[in-house]
Structures are given as structure tokens and as C-alpha cells.
Amino acid sequence: MMMMINIDIIYHSALAAGMAIGIVGDAGVRAVGQQEKLFVGMILILIFAEALGLYGLIVALILSQQSFNCSGDT
């Protein structure tokens, strides 16, 4: 069960990062074609979007290191 949660975290964070990078990259390239001064802002947004994926990977790794024992004894 815990492994499935970790896979879901990685999947959703990577999906969100990929969508953000795709949308920002498309709009950014079109905007830089019109005004070159937008390049640095576009790169910063792309870096923060990539950080979403890395954050999800780190959280999943931390969660995978924790173990939970459920016993029927009270």
C-alpha cells in the first residue's frame, strides 16, 4: 500500500511539472520571439516548475524510508 502511495506522489508531481514546463515553454518561446527581455523570466519559471517534480521525488523517497507496523494487539 505504501509503495502505491509513493508511486502516486511521483506520478502526480512529474505530471504537474511536465504540464507546467510545456505550457510555460510554449508561451515563453512565443513571448521571447516578440520581446527578448522576457527570456530570463521564462527561464526562472521553468526552473521553479522543474522543482515541483524534484520536490515530489524527494517527498516520495522520504515516505518510502518510513515503516509502519500495524498489529492486532492492544
Short mmCIF file of C-alpha atoms in Angstrom, two decimals:
data_model
loop_
_atom_site.label_atom_id
_atom_site.label_comp_id
_atom_site.label_asym_id
_atom_site.label_seq_id
_atom_site.Cartn_x
_atom_site.Cartn_y
_atom_site.Cartn_z
CA MET A 1 0.00 0.00 0.00
CA MET A 2 2.78 2.44 0.91
CA MET A 3 4.62 1.76 -2.34
CA MET A 4 1.50 2.67 -4.31
CA ILE A 5 1.24 6.00 -2.47
CA ASN A 6 4.87 6.78 -3.31
CA ILE A 7 4.32 5.97 -6.97
CA ASP A 8 1.24 8.22 -6.99
CA ILE A 9 3.23 11.09 -5.46
CA ILE A 10 5.98 10.76 -8.04
CA TYR A 11 3.49 10.38 -10.89
CA HIS A 12 1.40 13.41 -9.97
CA SER A 13 4.35 15.67 -9.24
CA ALA A 14 6.03 14.69 -12.50
CA LEU A 15 2.77 15.20 -14.40
CA ALA A 16 2.30 18.65 -12.86
CA ALA A 17 5.90 19.61 -13.58
CA GLY A 18 5.65 18.37 -17.16
CA MET A 19 2.44 20.25 -17.82
CA ALA A 20 3.84 23.44 -16.29
CA ILE A 21 7.03 23.18 -18.32
CA GLY A 22 5.06 22.52 -21.52
CA ILE A 23 2.67 25.42 -21.06
CA VAL A 24 5.31 27.89 -19.90
CA GLY A 25 7.76 26.74 -22.55
CA ASP A 26 5.25 27.18 -25.35
CA ALA A 27 4.04 30.59 -24.19
CA GLY A 28 7.57 31.66 -23.27
CA VAL A 29 9.07 30.87 -26.66
CA ARG A 30 6.28 32.80 -28.36
CA ALA A 31 6.74 35.76 -26.00
CA VAL A 32 10.54 35.79 -26.36
CA GLY A 33 10.04 35.97 -30.12
CA GLN A 34 8.22 39.25 -29.60
CA GLN A 35 10.24 40.68 -26.66
CA GLU A 36 13.68 39.31 -25.86
CA LYS A 37 13.75 40.76 -22.34
CA LEU A 38 11.24 38.09 -21.21
CA PHE A 39 13.84 35.33 -21.58
CA VAL A 40 15.18 35.45 -18.00
CA GLY A 41 11.69 35.42 -16.52
CA MET A 42 10.74 32.43 -18.64
CA ILE A 43 13.85 30.52 -17.55
CA LEU A 44 13.11 31.26 -13.87
CA ILE A 45 9.55 29.99 -14.21
CA LEU A 46 10.81 26.84 -15.94
CA ILE A 47 13.30 26.24 -13.11
CA PHE A 48 10.57 26.53 -10.47
CA ALA A 49 8.31 24.22 -12.49
CA GLU A 50 11.08 21.60 -12.59
CA ALA A 51 11.46 21.99 -8.82
CA LEU A 52 7.90 20.64 -8.47
CA GLY A 53 8.98 17.30 -9.91
CA LEU A 54 12.09 17.15 -7.74
CA TYR A 55 10.06 18.02 -4.65
CA GLY A 56 7.66 15.15 -5.34
CA LEU A 57 10.56 12.75 -5.80
CA ILE A 58 12.16 13.83 -2.52
CA VAL A 59 8.88 13.51 -0.60
CA ALA A 60 8.29 10.03 -2.04
CA LEU A 61 11.81 8.95 -1.07
CA ILE A 62 11.35 10.21 2.48
CA LEU A 63 8.00 8.44 2.79
CA SER A 64 9.45 5.21 1.44
CA GLN A 65 12.03 5.16 4.25
CA GLN A 66 9.38 5.16 6.96
CA SER A 67 7.84 1.88 8.06
CA PHE A 68 4.54 1.44 9.82
CA ASN A 69 3.66 -1.68 11.78
CA CYS A 70 0.04 -2.44 12.44
CA SER A 71 -0.55 -5.16 14.96
CA GLY A 72 -3.80 -6.54 16.27
CA ASP A 73 -2.57 -6.46 19.89
CA THR A 74 -3.90 -3.61 22.01
#
